[in-house]
Amino acid sequence: MKIAMLGLGKMGGNMTRRLLRSGIQVVGFDFSQDTVNQIASVNGMIPSTSVEDAVAKLDGESPKIVWLMLPSGDPTENQIKDLVPLLNKGDIIVDGGNSNYKHSQRRGAWLAEQGIGFMDCGTSGGIWGLENGYCLMTGATPEVAKVLEPVMKALAHEDHGWAHVGPVGSGHFTKMIHNGIEYGMMQAMAEGLDLLKGKEEFNLDLAQITELWRHGSVVRSWLLDLTAESLKVDQTLENIAPYVADSGEGRWTVVEAVEQGVAAPVLTVALQARFRSQDSKGYSYKLLSLMRNAFGGHAVKTK
Amino acid sequence: MKIAMLGLGKMGGNMTRRLLRSGIQVVGFDFSQDTVNQIASVNGMIPSTSVEDAVAKLDGESPKIVWLMLPSGDPTENQIKDLVPLLNKGDIIVDGGNSNYKHSQRRGAWLAEQGIGFMDCGTSGGIWGLENGYCLMTGATPEVAKVLEPVMKALAHEDHGWAHVGPVGSGHFTKMIHNGIEYGMMQAMAEGLDLLKGKEEFNLDLAQITELWRHGSVVRSWLLDLTAESLKVDQTLENIAPYVADSGEGRWTVVEAVEQGVAAPVLTVALQARFRSQDSKGYSYKLLSLMRNAFGGHAVKTK
Amino acid sequence: MKIAMLGLGKMGGNMTRRLLRSGIQVVGFDFSQDTVNQIASVNGMIPSTSVEDAVAKLDGESPKIVWLMLPSGDPTENQIKDLVPLLNKGDIIVDGGNSNYKHSQRRGAWLAEQGIGFMDCGTSGGIWGLENGYCLMTGATPEVAKVLEPVMKALAHEDHGWAHVGPVGSGHFTKMIHNGIEYGMMQAMAEGLDLLKGKEEFNLDLAQITELWRHGSVVRSWLLDLTAESLKVDQTLENIAPYVADSGEGRWTVVEAVEQGVAAPVLTVALQARFRSQDSKGYSYKLLSLMRNAFGGHAVKTK
Amino acid sequence: MKIAMLGLGKMGGNMTRRLLRSGIQVVGFDFSQDTVNQIASVNGMIPSTSVEDAVAKLDGESPKIVWLMLPSGDPTENQIKDLVPLLNKGDIIVDGGNSNYKHSQRRGAWLAEQGIGFMDCGTSGGIWGLENGYCLMTGATPEVAKVLEPVMKALAHEDHGWAHVGPVGSGHFTKMIHNGIEYGMMQAMAEGLDLLKGKEEFNLDLAQITELWRHGSVVRSWLLDLTAESLKVDQTLENIAPYVADSGEGRWTVVEAVEQGVAAPVLTVALQARFRSQDSKGYSYKLLSLMRNAFGGHAVKTK
């Protein structure tokens, strides 16, 4: 079996390596030819010099499978449009990136009109996926899902880490919710550890406690495992800026909750905590300070 | 009628002035003799040099009424204890400060054992109370409330700004909830204005809009009036630090909600927004950043 | 001056009456001819039997002004499309309903291409607007805004209740944020009153307290005025179902906050409280109950 | 080694069994003599007929160790007081229940005055602890902790599930925070699954997805394991009432956050979601419905 992988970054590169280990051939392309050459020489990937070249090197495969691991939004959108003229009816595009599920639904419908199959594949597992295997949530027709099965088995955690969850769009939808939950769990843990640290009279050792919780507690989890390992190295966090990035899925989950009319307070405030961390101006705080001064004469702290 | 006022700060001083305007005599005491002398000479208050002196100057009044406008906690607690030996059965202590209602209940019960009457009086109106009159929420027995009526009428906004809401403790309880609501309203307004400001393409004039909303909108309110006036002066808020203090009532309201087992999400997150503004370290954000790095290899922003 | 009003419901009908009182002629249309006839006979509106008829009856006005007070979404969208062939270059459509500001931006741009002027007018004031005057937040070009000035003055609260806040879209944007704040203020008040009620030992009279707060307190506001008046009639609320509807603006405000990347926790949890009230199934609660049983053996409450 | 266990319920009974398996003798007491007799006959526990009897049966042990697994609050408080006259200087009481850490601090200090050692032991692991071993967070002096080591090793998950985290009080404090995090994680998961279910067009199988996430995803955790197993049996949850109980630790965590002045929004709204589920009256919703009617004439849904 031979597929093309477009995008060989942190995720796409490792997935390529894992496929190659399982005996699946991969034609790889990336805008960085250094990356292409490196994975080709070290891991045995078939290099390509352009998307056209990559597709051409799938000749003989039927159907041709092109897997995208690109930034969501325009890069994925444009790549899909550019691919269509290069493919034949019955070929398949897999979007393994973090696209909005509504875009995947739209793209899947449009590709179906062109006779091209589509799978949206939510991919979890981070940088650990290469060794551990990934968790893959896929949306597609049963026919397309069937074709991809050997690829899924190669990528997944112990052959259980993949599933065909529903029609096109449902893979990215499921991944979006997964990430929403991830935000909530992370925030729960961060708040709890912050309170442990804040209780100065007990002078608690957060590395000890997180390690302890890994053994038999109700909160044991992979995020806890990683947190415990990191805190063993340093728990002052002196050199880390109090800034947390967020990505599409966390935001889309909150918008989804609004659209469904469903209360999802934890997922929401977890996202908003990140927004707070990104807000260096604090205009809303200034307004509150202004109001307190206006009605109560309370002193305003000046800069 | 003549009462003693202990504590002549921002609130106690203005309340004294308002009482004097209504023809009620006030014996005033404050640790700052300058303050005492100033209000005495400008406004006609009877000065005193100590608490003992203030009480002595109520001789002939029956019952003697001693009104406390002191910081909550120890200052109020200690003053009440120190007053008891100076008073006779039937005399009355009014706590007009921001005490926790549970403390007022305990103090009222203890004073009742000593034969001393007690009223807890939640006082709203801020620095505008001198001219506008205050809003007074009082807890006491009907007998004590009756005695205080002339004082209430003098202090209150147009004779409607006072009420005997229930037994001892209920005055401070009602004021606590009032402040909880105040936190929520302020935060609602601050968030909305922050979003107006954040929509840069519209380049909105927040002074214009808050002034507009004062006329016929659903959100018209006194807090909006004050906010609009302040924003006319400056809406950049460049010189204000993004720091918002909080006081006891906001915290106690959230604890009360927990004790009642009642969801009060707006009152809670409004308080927590202030906590955020006070947190210069951001340890929880650093933890989140650490976790993102640990599972996904996402870059950590360093200081 | 003569304008057309399409949609004579709770808002459109009262606005028509207020315009007529000020000497502005109104040609009115509604799908209910009974409504048309009633306002025509009682208030002197010029009746019309169709949109075409209404526009025709503006002949001689230059520009023609057609004001829409229709449900947002498709009804407004379709009406605007249908109007264009009936209008001439330079005529003006005003959308006074609760449209999403992004739709107003799109519609305004499209109408500009057809040579038709557009104003988006956020209208606050509810059923009280007829007597009190409305609060009108308008987005338009300066030219269009100038033309509408006499209409605004007639509708507005004491000639201060209207403003031209910015370009097309900014009127509905400002109204959207206004409603977001309204949600937060309402929720703050509801939570506080719920806690007052929940303190059974004090047996507080919510009608008394809300009336009291109207006089000199920090939380005094129009919403408090209305709440106090309602609670005087009944504070058991026995016959009211615990169900709160929500409308577009509350939801759009939260989505806007996500898109801006701004934390707006109060506006968000206020919206989510309404979602909770609408959720009769409680699937998330059932899941929690299931989990507690699974890890701790805690009994599940059965239906 | 021989210790006494007072309280043989779901937790105390299983801990007794696990100790016996490790060769530690246990003298057990419970108000239910049936329970005492059953564990004695099946598992080889030494039965006792009263607390006095249980302590007497420790004669010869030095120090005597009495482990309490009782409901927090009065039952634990009273038992500790009643035990003191039965013990000698140097004997040790362990509170393995869910006491408030402030009570543990107070009790530890008081017992120290009587010459009795004290350990507060937060115990996690639920009904699975018997087989898996428990996670034990202990607060005590180093001397007391040393004495308890063999007991901890017997109870803990693979000898890693216990730690001496700090002085008296810190064990229950750490357990309290653990439970706060647990609330947040559970709520995050419940919200996410609720949104999966709410997306009806995808008709997702929650049992499939939760099982999938156990393999390689970022949210993999013990709570997810249990949830997945439960959902395999039934995902309609038709027979479960939408009611979630809460216990002391969740509430105390929120109060702790208020006292520290630390924002813990996820832990807080997770608790409040449970409060909502317990609120069958919905008075705050009724108030909102009343307000909407008052300002906007919006229909009130009646019961």
PDB file of N, CA and C in Angstrom, chain A residues 10 126-128 182 186-187 194 197 226-227 230 235 237-241 243-245 273 276-277 283 285-288 290-292 294-296 300-303, chain B residues 10 126-128 182 186-187 193-194 197 226-227 235 237-241 243-245 273 276-277 283 285-286 288 290-292 294-297 300-303:
ATOM      1  N   LYS A  10       5.366  18.583  12.723  1.00  0.00           N
ATOM      2  CA  LYS A  10       5.423  17.829  13.981  1.00  0.00           C
ATOM      3  C   LYS A  10       4.504  16.607  13.908  1.00  0.00           C
ATOM      4  N   GLY A 126      -0.629  13.913  20.133  1.00  0.00           N
ATOM      5  CA  GLY A 126       0.496  14.823  20.241  1.00  0.00           C
ATOM      6  C   GLY A 126       1.808  14.204  19.821  1.00  0.00           C
ATOM      7  N   ILE A 127       2.874  14.698  20.418  1.00  0.00           N
ATOM      8  CA  ILE A 127       4.206  14.254  20.026  1.00  0.00           C
ATOM      9  C   ILE A 127       4.497  12.834  20.480  1.00  0.00           C
ATOM     10  N   TRP A 128       3.611  12.266  21.291  1.00  0.00           N
ATOM     11  CA  TRP A 128       3.802  10.918  21.797  1.00  0.00           C
ATOM     12  C   TRP A 128       3.237   9.869  20.851  1.00  0.00           C
ATOM     13  N   GLU A 182     -10.466  18.355  26.893  1.00  0.00           N
ATOM     14  CA  GLU A 182      -9.050  18.520  27.255  1.00  0.00           C
ATOM     15  C   GLU A 182      -8.818  19.883  27.921  1.00  0.00           C
ATOM     16  N   MET A 186      -7.513  20.213  31.765  1.00  0.00           N
ATOM     17  CA  MET A 186      -6.273  20.948  32.049  1.00  0.00           C
ATOM     18  C   MET A 186      -6.519  22.079  33.044  1.00  0.00           C
ATOM     19  N   GLN A 187      -7.611  22.808  32.809  1.00  0.00           N
ATOM     20  CA  GLN A 187      -7.907  23.944  33.675  1.00  0.00           C
ATOM     21  C   GLN A 187      -8.240  23.467  35.089  1.00  0.00           C
ATOM     22  N   ASP A 194      -2.789  25.230  41.633  1.00  0.00           N
ATOM     23  CA  ASP A 194      -2.600  26.615  42.050  1.00  0.00           C
ATOM     24  C   ASP A 194      -3.025  26.801  43.515  1.00  0.00           C
ATOM     25  N   LYS A 197      -0.469  25.166  45.832  1.00  0.00           N
ATOM     26  CA  LYS A 197       0.692  26.056  45.940  1.00  0.00           C
ATOM     27  C   LYS A 197       0.375  27.272  46.816  1.00  0.00           C
ATOM     28  N   LEU A 226       1.906  13.381  32.674  1.00  0.00           N
ATOM     29  CA  LEU A 226       2.844  14.324  32.051  1.00  0.00           C
ATOM     30  C   LEU A 226       3.157  15.492  32.979  1.00  0.00           C
ATOM     31  N   THR A 227       2.112  15.963  33.676  1.00  0.00           N
ATOM     32  CA  THR A 227       2.311  17.078  34.599  1.00  0.00           C
ATOM     33  C   THR A 227       3.265  16.681  35.720  1.00  0.00           C
ATOM     34  N   SER A 230       6.804  16.625  34.503  1.00  0.00           N
ATOM     35  CA  SER A 230       7.348  17.974  34.303  1.00  0.00           C
ATOM     36  C   SER A 230       7.659  18.662  35.624  1.00  0.00           C
ATOM     37  N   GLN A 235       9.273  23.039  39.707  1.00  0.00           N
ATOM     38  CA  GLN A 235       7.914  23.456  40.045  1.00  0.00           C
ATOM     39  C   GLN A 235       7.820  24.944  40.351  1.00  0.00           C
ATOM     40  N   LEU A 237       8.475  27.150  38.006  1.00  0.00           N
ATOM     41  CA  LEU A 237       7.998  27.658  36.702  1.00  0.00           C
ATOM     42  C   LEU A 237       8.446  29.106  36.479  1.00  0.00           C
ATOM     43  N   GLU A 238       9.551  29.452  37.061  1.00  0.00           N
ATOM     44  CA  GLU A 238      10.051  30.831  37.004  1.00  0.00           C
ATOM     45  C   GLU A 238      10.270  31.340  35.596  1.00  0.00           C
ATOM     46  N   ASN A 239      10.674  30.452  34.711  1.00  0.00           N
ATOM     47  CA  ASN A 239      11.046  30.930  33.379  1.00  0.00           C
ATOM     48  C   ASN A 239       9.925  30.839  32.355  1.00  0.00           C
ATOM     49  N   ILE A 240       8.760  30.410  32.823  1.00  0.00           N
ATOM     50  CA  ILE A 240       7.630  30.294  31.909  1.00  0.00           C
ATOM     51  C   ILE A 240       6.765  31.548  32.044  1.00  0.00           C
ATOM     52  N   ALA A 241       6.417  32.133  30.914  1.00  0.00           N
ATOM     53  CA  ALA A 241       5.526  33.298  30.952  1.00  0.00           C
ATOM     54  C   ALA A 241       4.093  32.840  31.219  1.00  0.00           C
ATOM     55  N   TYR A 243       1.284  32.813  30.012  1.00  0.00           N
ATOM     56  CA  TYR A 243       0.573  33.029  28.757  1.00  0.00           C
ATOM     57  C   TYR A 243       0.206  31.664  28.184  1.00  0.00           C
ATOM     58  N   VAL A 244      -1.068  31.478  27.864  1.00  0.00           N
ATOM     59  CA  VAL A 244      -1.517  30.196  27.306  1.00  0.00           C
ATOM     60  C   VAL A 244      -2.191  30.434  25.969  1.00  0.00           C
ATOM     61  N   ALA A 245      -1.663  29.839  24.945  1.00  0.00           N
ATOM     62  CA  ALA A 245      -2.274  29.949  23.623  1.00  0.00           C
ATOM     63  C   ALA A 245      -3.550  29.118  23.572  1.00  0.00           C
ATOM     64  N   ALA A 273     -10.210  31.437  30.492  1.00  0.00           N
ATOM     65  CA  ALA A 273      -8.995  31.598  31.298  1.00  0.00           C
ATOM     66  C   ALA A 273      -7.794  31.842  30.383  1.00  0.00           C
ATOM     67  N   ARG A 276      -7.886  35.374  29.129  1.00  0.00           N
ATOM     68  CA  ARG A 276      -7.365  36.260  30.178  1.00  0.00           C
ATOM     69  C   ARG A 276      -5.842  36.305  30.139  1.00  0.00           C
ATOM     70  N   SER A 277      -5.247  35.129  29.990  1.00  0.00           N
ATOM     71  CA  SER A 277      -3.783  35.067  30.042  1.00  0.00           C
ATOM     72  C   SER A 277      -3.155  35.821  28.871  1.00  0.00           C
ATOM     73  N   TYR A 283      -8.424  46.092  29.892  1.00  0.00           N
ATOM     74  CA  TYR A 283      -9.341  47.243  29.820  1.00  0.00           C
ATOM     75  C   TYR A 283     -10.568  47.042  30.714  1.00  0.00           C
ATOM     76  N   TYR A 285     -10.751  45.458  33.507  1.00  0.00           N
ATOM     77  CA  TYR A 285     -10.373  45.713  34.899  1.00  0.00           C
ATOM     78  C   TYR A 285     -10.288  47.211  35.167  1.00  0.00           C
ATOM     79  N   LYS A 286      -9.746  47.925  34.205  1.00  0.00           N
ATOM     80  CA  LYS A 286      -9.649  49.379  34.369  1.00  0.00           C
ATOM     81  C   LYS A 286     -11.032  50.008  34.507  1.00  0.00           C
ATOM     82  N   LEU A 287     -11.968  49.497  33.716  1.00  0.00           N
ATOM     83  CA  LEU A 287     -13.337  50.010  33.809  1.00  0.00           C
ATOM     84  C   LEU A 287     -13.922  49.764  35.197  1.00  0.00           C
ATOM     85  N   LEU A 288     -13.673  48.583  35.729  1.00  0.00           N
ATOM     86  CA  LEU A 288     -14.194  48.274  37.066  1.00  0.00           C
ATOM     87  C   LEU A 288     -13.580  49.202  38.104  1.00  0.00           C
ATOM     88  N   LEU A 290     -12.458  52.144  37.582  1.00  0.00           N
ATOM     89  CA  LEU A 290     -13.080  53.455  37.342  1.00  0.00           C
ATOM     90  C   LEU A 290     -14.440  53.552  38.026  1.00  0.00           C
ATOM     91  N   MET A 291     -15.249  52.509  37.875  1.00  0.00           N
ATOM     92  CA  MET A 291     -16.596  52.526  38.470  1.00  0.00           C
ATOM     93  C   MET A 291     -16.525  52.575  39.989  1.00  0.00           C
ATOM     94  N   ARG A 292     -15.629  51.781  40.563  1.00  0.00           N
ATOM     95  CA  ARG A 292     -15.510  51.773  42.028  1.00  0.00           C
ATOM     96  C   ARG A 292     -15.149  53.169  42.534  1.00  0.00           C
ATOM     97  N   ALA A 294     -15.905  55.899  40.998  1.00  0.00           N
ATOM     98  CA  ALA A 294     -16.999  56.828  40.718  1.00  0.00           C
ATOM     99  C   ALA A 294     -18.106  56.750  41.762  1.00  0.00           C
ATOM    100  N   PHE A 295     -18.437  55.542  42.225  1.00  0.00           N
ATOM    101  CA  PHE A 295     -19.558  55.483  43.172  1.00  0.00           C
ATOM    102  C   PHE A 295     -19.107  55.497  44.616  1.00  0.00           C
ATOM    103  N   GLY A 296     -17.902  54.966  44.881  1.00  0.00           N
ATOM    104  CA  GLY A 296     -17.522  54.827  46.272  1.00  0.00           C
ATOM    105  C   GLY A 296     -16.309  55.643  46.671  1.00  0.00           C
ATOM    106  N   VAL A 300      -8.054  54.586  42.921  1.00  0.00           N
ATOM    107  CA  VAL A 300      -7.673  53.869  41.713  1.00  0.00           C
ATOM    108  C   VAL A 300      -6.170  53.639  41.762  1.00  0.00           C
ATOM    109  N   LYS A 301      -5.772  52.410  41.500  1.00  0.00           N
ATOM    110  CA  LYS A 301      -4.339  52.112  41.437  1.00  0.00           C
ATOM    111  C   LYS A 301      -3.827  52.641  40.100  1.00  0.00           C
ATOM    112  N   THR A 302      -2.813  53.463  40.142  1.00  0.00           N
ATOM    113  CA  THR A 302      -2.311  54.011  38.879  1.00  0.00           C
ATOM    114  C   THR A 302      -1.082  53.239  38.434  1.00  0.00           C
ATOM    115  N   LYS A 303      -0.806  53.374  37.164  1.00  0.00           N
ATOM    116  CA  LYS A 303       0.331  52.636  36.590  1.00  0.00           C
ATOM    117  C   LYS A 303       1.651  53.301  36.931  1.00  0.00           C
TER     118      LYS A 303
ATOM    119  N   LYS B  10     -14.679  58.348  55.449  1.00  0.00           N
ATOM    120  CA  LYS B  10     -15.440  58.716  54.247  1.00  0.00           C
ATOM    121  C   LYS B  10     -16.943  58.557  54.489  1.00  0.00           C
ATOM    122  N   GLY B 126     -22.444  55.173  48.953  1.00  0.00           N
ATOM    123  CA  GLY B 126     -21.099  55.671  48.700  1.00  0.00           C
ATOM    124  C   GLY B 126     -20.952  57.146  49.017  1.00  0.00           C
ATOM    125  N   ILE B 127     -20.057  57.763  48.281  1.00  0.00           N
ATOM    126  CA  ILE B 127     -19.740  59.169  48.562  1.00  0.00           C
ATOM    127  C   ILE B 127     -20.872  60.106  48.159  1.00  0.00           C
ATOM    128  N   TRP B 128     -21.870  59.573  47.482  1.00  0.00           N
ATOM    129  CA  TRP B 128     -22.993  60.389  47.036  1.00  0.00           C
ATOM    130  C   TRP B 128     -24.083  60.481  48.086  1.00  0.00           C
ATOM    131  N   GLU B 182     -24.206  44.056  42.895  1.00  0.00           N
ATOM    132  CA  GLU B 182     -23.390  45.170  42.391  1.00  0.00           C
ATOM    133  C   GLU B 182     -22.164  44.649  41.640  1.00  0.00           C
ATOM    134  N   MET B 186     -21.604  45.391  37.669  1.00  0.00           N
ATOM    135  CA  MET B 186     -20.380  46.076  37.227  1.00  0.00           C
ATOM    136  C   MET B 186     -19.629  45.237  36.207  1.00  0.00           C
ATOM    137  N   GLN B 187     -19.539  43.937  36.495  1.00  0.00           N
ATOM    138  CA  GLN B 187     -18.786  43.062  35.607  1.00  0.00           C
ATOM    139  C   GLN B 187     -19.498  42.939  34.263  1.00  0.00           C
ATOM    140  N   LEU B 193     -18.561  46.723  27.609  1.00  0.00           N
ATOM    141  CA  LEU B 193     -17.793  47.861  27.097  1.00  0.00           C
ATOM    142  C   LEU B 193     -16.458  47.398  26.512  1.00  0.00           C
ATOM    143  N   ASP B 194     -15.896  46.368  27.122  1.00  0.00           N
ATOM    144  CA  ASP B 194     -14.644  45.807  26.613  1.00  0.00           C
ATOM    145  C   ASP B 194     -14.845  45.263  25.195  1.00  0.00           C
ATOM    146  N   LYS B 197     -15.202  48.167  22.736  1.00  0.00           N
ATOM    147  CA  LYS B 197     -13.867  48.706  22.474  1.00  0.00           C
ATOM    148  C   LYS B 197     -13.050  47.779  21.571  1.00  0.00           C
ATOM    149  N   LEU B 226     -22.877  56.900  36.239  1.00  0.00           N
ATOM    150  CA  LEU B 226     -21.545  57.271  36.715  1.00  0.00           C
ATOM    151  C   LEU B 226     -20.475  56.896  35.699  1.00  0.00           C
ATOM    152  N   THR B 227     -20.660  55.731  35.081  1.00  0.00           N
ATOM    153  CA  THR B 227     -19.689  55.275  34.078  1.00  0.00           C
ATOM    154  C   THR B 227     -19.667  56.234  32.895  1.00  0.00           C
ATOM    155  N   GLN B 235     -11.582  57.974  27.990  1.00  0.00           N
ATOM    156  CA  GLN B 235     -11.937  56.569  27.768  1.00  0.00           C
ATOM    157  C   GLN B 235     -10.731  55.712  27.386  1.00  0.00           C
ATOM    158  N   LEU B 237      -8.268  55.302  29.549  1.00  0.00           N
ATOM    159  CA  LEU B 237      -7.939  54.707  30.852  1.00  0.00           C
ATOM    160  C   LEU B 237      -6.452  54.365  30.941  1.00  0.00           C
ATOM    161  N   GLU B 238      -5.662  55.122  30.233  1.00  0.00           N
ATOM    162  CA  GLU B 238      -4.226  54.853  30.162  1.00  0.00           C
ATOM    163  C   GLU B 238      -3.524  54.851  31.513  1.00  0.00           C
ATOM    164  N   ASN B 239      -4.016  55.724  32.414  1.00  0.00           N
ATOM    165  CA  ASN B 239      -3.293  55.873  33.672  1.00  0.00           C
ATOM    166  C   ASN B 239      -3.827  55.007  34.800  1.00  0.00           C
ATOM    167  N   ILE B 240      -4.809  54.198  34.464  1.00  0.00           N
ATOM    168  CA  ILE B 240      -5.380  53.329  35.489  1.00  0.00           C
ATOM    169  C   ILE B 240      -4.749  51.951  35.368  1.00  0.00           C
ATOM    170  N   ALA B 241      -4.320  51.425  36.491  1.00  0.00           N
ATOM    171  CA  ALA B 241      -3.761  50.063  36.476  1.00  0.00           C
ATOM    172  C   ALA B 241      -4.890  49.048  36.369  1.00  0.00           C
ATOM    173  N   TYR B 243      -6.186  46.701  37.849  1.00  0.00           N
ATOM    174  CA  TYR B 243      -6.243  46.053  39.155  1.00  0.00           C
ATOM    175  C   TYR B 243      -7.541  46.453  39.838  1.00  0.00           C
ATOM    176  N   VAL B 244      -8.307  45.475  40.291  1.00  0.00           N
ATOM    177  CA  VAL B 244      -9.580  45.765  40.959  1.00  0.00           C
ATOM    178  C   VAL B 244      -9.589  45.139  42.337  1.00  0.00           C
ATOM    179  N   ALA B 245      -9.738  45.960  43.348  1.00  0.00           N
ATOM    180  CA  ALA B 245      -9.816  45.458  44.716  1.00  0.00           C
ATOM    181  C   ALA B 245     -11.163  44.769  44.928  1.00  0.00           C
ATOM    182  N   ALA B 273     -13.158  37.478  38.573  1.00  0.00           N
ATOM    183  CA  ALA B 273     -12.495  38.400  37.646  1.00  0.00           C
ATOM    184  C   ALA B 273     -11.597  39.360  38.429  1.00  0.00           C
ATOM    185  N   ARG B 276      -8.488  37.576  39.468  1.00  0.00           N
ATOM    186  CA  ARG B 276      -7.560  37.510  38.328  1.00  0.00           C
ATOM    187  C   ARG B 276      -6.758  38.809  38.213  1.00  0.00           C
ATOM    188  N   SER B 277      -7.463  39.912  38.381  1.00  0.00           N
ATOM    189  CA  SER B 277      -6.789  41.203  38.192  1.00  0.00           C
ATOM    190  C   SER B 277      -5.712  41.419  39.250  1.00  0.00           C
ATOM    191  N   TYR B 283       0.426  31.642  38.168  1.00  0.00           N
ATOM    192  CA  TYR B 283       0.964  30.278  38.268  1.00  0.00           C
ATOM    193  C   TYR B 283       0.103  29.273  37.517  1.00  0.00           C
ATOM    194  N   TYR B 285      -1.639  29.763  34.849  1.00  0.00           N
ATOM    195  CA  TYR B 285      -1.367  29.891  33.410  1.00  0.00           C
ATOM    196  C   TYR B 285      -0.055  29.190  33.039  1.00  0.00           C
ATOM    197  N   LYS B 286       0.918  29.339  33.911  1.00  0.00           N
ATOM    198  CA  LYS B 286       2.207  28.691  33.656  1.00  0.00           C
ATOM    199  C   LYS B 286       2.041  27.173  33.625  1.00  0.00           C
ATOM    200  N   LEU B 288      -0.620  25.554  32.742  1.00  0.00           N
ATOM    201  CA  LEU B 288      -1.280  25.191  31.483  1.00  0.00           C
ATOM    202  C   LEU B 288      -0.270  25.187  30.337  1.00  0.00           C
ATOM    203  N   LEU B 290       2.882  24.684  30.589  1.00  0.00           N
ATOM    204  CA  LEU B 290       3.728  23.506  30.812  1.00  0.00           C
ATOM    205  C   LEU B 290       3.065  22.246  30.265  1.00  0.00           C
ATOM    206  N   MET B 291       1.782  22.090  30.552  1.00  0.00           N
ATOM    207  CA  MET B 291       1.059  20.894  30.091  1.00  0.00           C
ATOM    208  C   MET B 291       0.983  20.850  28.569  1.00  0.00           C
ATOM    209  N   ARG B 292       0.695  21.982  27.950  1.00  0.00           N
ATOM    210  CA  ARG B 292       0.597  22.004  26.493  1.00  0.00           C
ATOM    211  C   ARG B 292       1.925  21.576  25.862  1.00  0.00           C
ATOM    212  N   ALA B 294       4.057  19.642  27.332  1.00  0.00           N
ATOM    213  CA  ALA B 294       4.339  18.242  27.670  1.00  0.00           C
ATOM    214  C   ALA B 294       3.625  17.274  26.746  1.00  0.00           C
ATOM    215  N   PHE B 295       2.362  17.573  26.388  1.00  0.00           N
ATOM    216  CA  PHE B 295       1.670  16.573  25.563  1.00  0.00           C
ATOM    217  C   PHE B 295       1.773  16.872  24.084  1.00  0.00           C
ATOM    218  N   GLY B 296       1.885  18.167  23.729  1.00  0.00           N
ATOM    219  CA  GLY B 296       1.821  18.471  22.311  1.00  0.00           C
ATOM    220  C   GLY B 296       3.091  19.082  21.749  1.00  0.00           C
ATOM    221  N   GLY B 297       4.074  19.300  22.607  1.00  0.00           N
ATOM    222  CA  GLY B 297       5.288  19.925  22.132  1.00  0.00           C
ATOM    223  C   GLY B 297       5.109  21.381  21.761  1.00  0.00           C
ATOM    224  N   VAL B 300       6.639  26.942  24.719  1.00  0.00           N
ATOM    225  CA  VAL B 300       6.344  27.701  25.929  1.00  0.00           C
ATOM    226  C   VAL B 300       6.879  29.110  25.746  1.00  0.00           C
ATOM    227  N   LYS B 301       6.050  30.089  26.038  1.00  0.00           N
ATOM    228  CA  LYS B 301       6.514  31.468  25.985  1.00  0.00           C
ATOM    229  C   LYS B 301       7.356  31.700  27.232  1.00  0.00           C
ATOM    230  N   THR B 302       8.558  32.188  27.038  1.00  0.00           N
ATOM    231  CA  THR B 302       9.396  32.408  28.216  1.00  0.00           C
ATOM    232  C   THR B 302       9.390  33.887  28.584  1.00  0.00           C
ATOM    233  N   LYS B 303       9.795  34.120  29.808  1.00  0.00           N
ATOM    234  CA  LYS B 303       9.769  35.509  30.298  1.00  0.00           C
ATOM    235  C   LYS B 303      10.975  36.279  29.787  1.00  0.00           C
TER     236      LYS B 303
END
